[in-house]
CSV table of C-alpha atoms in Angstrom, one decimal:
chain,number,residue,atom,x,y,z
A,103,MET,CA,219.5,85.4,186.8
A,104,THR,CA,219.8,86.9,183.3
A,105,GLU,CA,223.0,88.5,180.8
A,106,HIS,CA,222.2,91.1,178.3
A,107,HIS,CA,224.1,92.8,174.9
A,108,VAL,CA,222.1,94.6,173.2
A,109,TYR,CA,223.8,97.1,170.4
A,110,PHE,CA,223.9,98.9,166.7
A,111,ALA,CA,226.7,96.7,164.7
A,112,ILE,CA,227.9,97.9,161.2
A,113,PHE,CA,230.9,95.3,160.1
A,114,GLY,CA,232.3,93.3,157.6
A,115,PHE,CA,233.6,96.5,156.5
A,116,SER,CA,237.1,97.1,154.6
A,117,GLU,CA,237.9,101.8,154.9
A,118,ASP,CA,239.2,103.1,158.2
A,119,PRO,CA,236.8,102.9,161.0
A,120,GLU,CA,237.0,106.5,161.4
A,121,ALA,CA,235.0,107.3,157.9
A,122,ILE,CA,232.4,105.6,160.0
A,123,THR,CA,232.6,107.9,162.9
A,124,ALA,CA,232.4,111.2,160.2
A,125,LEU,CA,229.5,109.0,158.7
A,126,ALA,CA,227.7,108.3,161.6
A,127,GLY,CA,228.6,111.8,163.7
A,128,ARG,CA,229.9,110.3,166.9
A,129,PRO,CA,232.4,107.6,168.3
A,130,PRO,CA,231.1,104.3,168.6
A,131,ASP,CA,231.1,102.7,171.5
A,132,ASP,CA,233.1,100.0,170.5
A,133,CYS,CA,235.2,99.2,167.7
A,134,TRP,CA,237.6,96.8,166.9
A,135,ARG,CA,239.2,95.5,163.4
A,136,GLN,CA,239.9,91.6,162.0
A,137,GLY,CA,242.6,89.8,162.8
A,138,GLU,CA,242.5,91.7,166.7
A,139,PRO,CA,242.2,89.2,169.4
A,140,TYR,CA,238.9,89.0,171.6
A,141,SER,CA,240.8,89.0,174.5
A,142,GLU,CA,243.9,88.4,176.6
A,143,LEU,CA,243.0,85.8,178.4
A,144,LEU,CA,242.2,84.0,175.2
A,145,PRO,CA,245.4,85.8,172.8
A,146,GLU,CA,244.9,82.6,169.4
A,147,ALA,CA,241.2,83.1,169.6
A,148,ARG,CA,241.3,87.3,166.2
A,149,ARG,CA,237.5,88.8,165.4
A,150,LEU,CA,237.4,87.1,162.0
A,151,ASP,CA,235.7,91.3,160.4
A,152,ASN,CA,235.7,94.7,161.5
A,153,ARG,CA,233.2,96.5,163.4
A,154,TRP,CA,232.1,100.1,165.0
A,155,LEU,CA,229.8,99.2,167.5
A,156,LEU,CA,226.3,101.3,169.2
A,157,THR,CA,226.0,99.9,171.9
A,158,SER,CA,222.8,100.3,175.0
A,159,GLY,CA,225.6,101.3,177.1
A,160,LEU,CA,224.3,99.4,180.5
A,161,ASP,CA,225.2,96.7,182.9
A,162,GLN,CA,224.4,93.2,181.7
A,163,GLN,CA,221.4,93.6,184.7
A,164,ALA,CA,219.8,95.2,183.4
A,165,SER,CA,216.8,94.1,180.7
A,166,HIS,CA,216.6,93.6,178.4
A,167,GLN,CA,214.6,95.9,177.4
A,168,GLU,CA,215.7,98.6,178.4
A,169,HIS,CA,218.9,98.0,176.7
A,170,PHE,CA,216.6,98.5,173.1
A,171,GLU,CA,215.0,102.0,175.4
A,172,ALA,CA,219.0,102.9,175.4
A,173,LEU,CA,219.3,101.4,172.3
A,174,VAL,CA,217.1,103.0,169.8
A,175,GLU,CA,217.0,106.0,172.2
A,176,LYS,CA,220.5,106.4,170.9
A,177,LEU,CA,219.5,105.7,167.7
A,178,GLU,CA,216.6,108.1,167.3
A,179,GLN,CA,219.5,110.4,167.8
A,180,LEU,CA,221.2,110.0,163.8
A,181,GLY,CA,218.4,111.5,162.9
A,182,ASP,CA,219.1,111.3,159.1
A,183,ARG,CA,222.3,109.6,159.8
A,184,LEU,CA,220.9,105.9,159.7
A,185,PRO,CA,220.0,106.0,156.4
A,186,ALA,CA,223.0,106.8,155.0
A,187,LEU,CA,224.8,104.7,157.4
A,188,ARG,CA,222.9,102.1,156.0
A,189,ARG,CA,223.4,102.6,152.7
A,190,HIS,CA,227.2,102.7,152.7
A,191,TYR,CA,227.2,99.5,155.2
A,192,ARG,CA,226.4,95.7,156.2
A,193,CYS,CA,224.7,96.6,159.8
A,194,GLY,CA,222.5,95.0,161.6
A,195,ILE,CA,220.9,95.0,165.7
A,196,GLY,CA,222.8,92.6,167.4
A,197,VAL,CA,221.6,90.9,171.0
A,198,SER,CA,222.4,88.1,172.9
A,199,GLN,CA,221.3,87.3,176.2
A,200,TYR,CA,222.4,85.0,178.8
A,201,PHE,CA,219.9,82.7,181.0
A,202,PHE,CA,220.5,81.2,183.9
A,203,MET,CA,217.1,78.8,184.8
A,204,ASP,CA,215.4,77.2,183.7
A,205,ASP,CA,212.0,78.7,182.2
A,206,PRO,CA,213.6,82.2,180.8
A,207,ALA,CA,211.5,84.9,179.2
A,208,PHE,CA,211.0,87.1,176.4
A,209,TYR,CA,208.5,90.2,175.9
A,210,LEU,CA,209.1,93.4,173.9
A,211,PRO,CA,206.5,95.9,174.0
A,212,ALA,CA,204.5,96.6,169.9
A,213,GLU,CA,205.4,100.2,170.7
A,214,LEU,CA,209.3,100.0,171.1
A,215,MET,CA,209.5,97.8,168.5
A,216,ALA,CA,207.9,99.8,165.5
A,217,ARG,CA,210.3,102.7,167.5
A,218,PHE,CA,213.1,100.2,165.7
A,219,LYS,CA,210.5,99.6,162.8
A,220,ALA,CA,210.0,103.2,161.9
A,221,LEU,CA,214.1,103.9,162.2
A,222,GLY,CA,213.5,101.0,158.6
A,223,LEU,CA,215.4,98.7,161.5
A,224,THR,CA,213.5,95.1,161.1
A,225,LEU,CA,214.4,93.4,164.7
A,226,THR,CA,214.3,89.0,165.1
A,227,PHE,CA,214.4,86.8,167.3
A,228,ASP,CA,216.1,83.4,168.4
A,229,GLN,CA,216.5,81.4,171.3
A,230,LEU,CA,218.8,78.6,171.7
A,231,GLY,CA,219.0,76.9,175.4
A,232,LEU,CA,221.3,74.9,176.9
A,233,ASP,CA,221.8,72.0,179.7
A,234,SER,CA,223.3,72.0,182.7
A,235,ASP,CA,225.6,69.5,181.6
């Protein structure tokens, strides 16, 4: 089993997130402020920075390719607003993939990666494998 999280993040900003929403022309899928708790289960764990997120919006069980396709469609819909966001803020693509198997594989078609490149966004990948211990 594999769980995926793919998102576009604007982070490290100091102004009200509504300023980003106005520039983006759409609300975020998620947003948090520095110092807010991560969850009710661990109220002592706090967010380290401000974040404004667009997510793939898919279930965590969808494939990583499906997540990337859904996210790039959202980013393409931003049109000229995306370069403006990138000029004003620190932005990036975030990917978390949790594997529950011995031999994970990760592949994206060149055409899909080219769509991100056309938006001026670079994709880099790291994988971390943890033993079951």
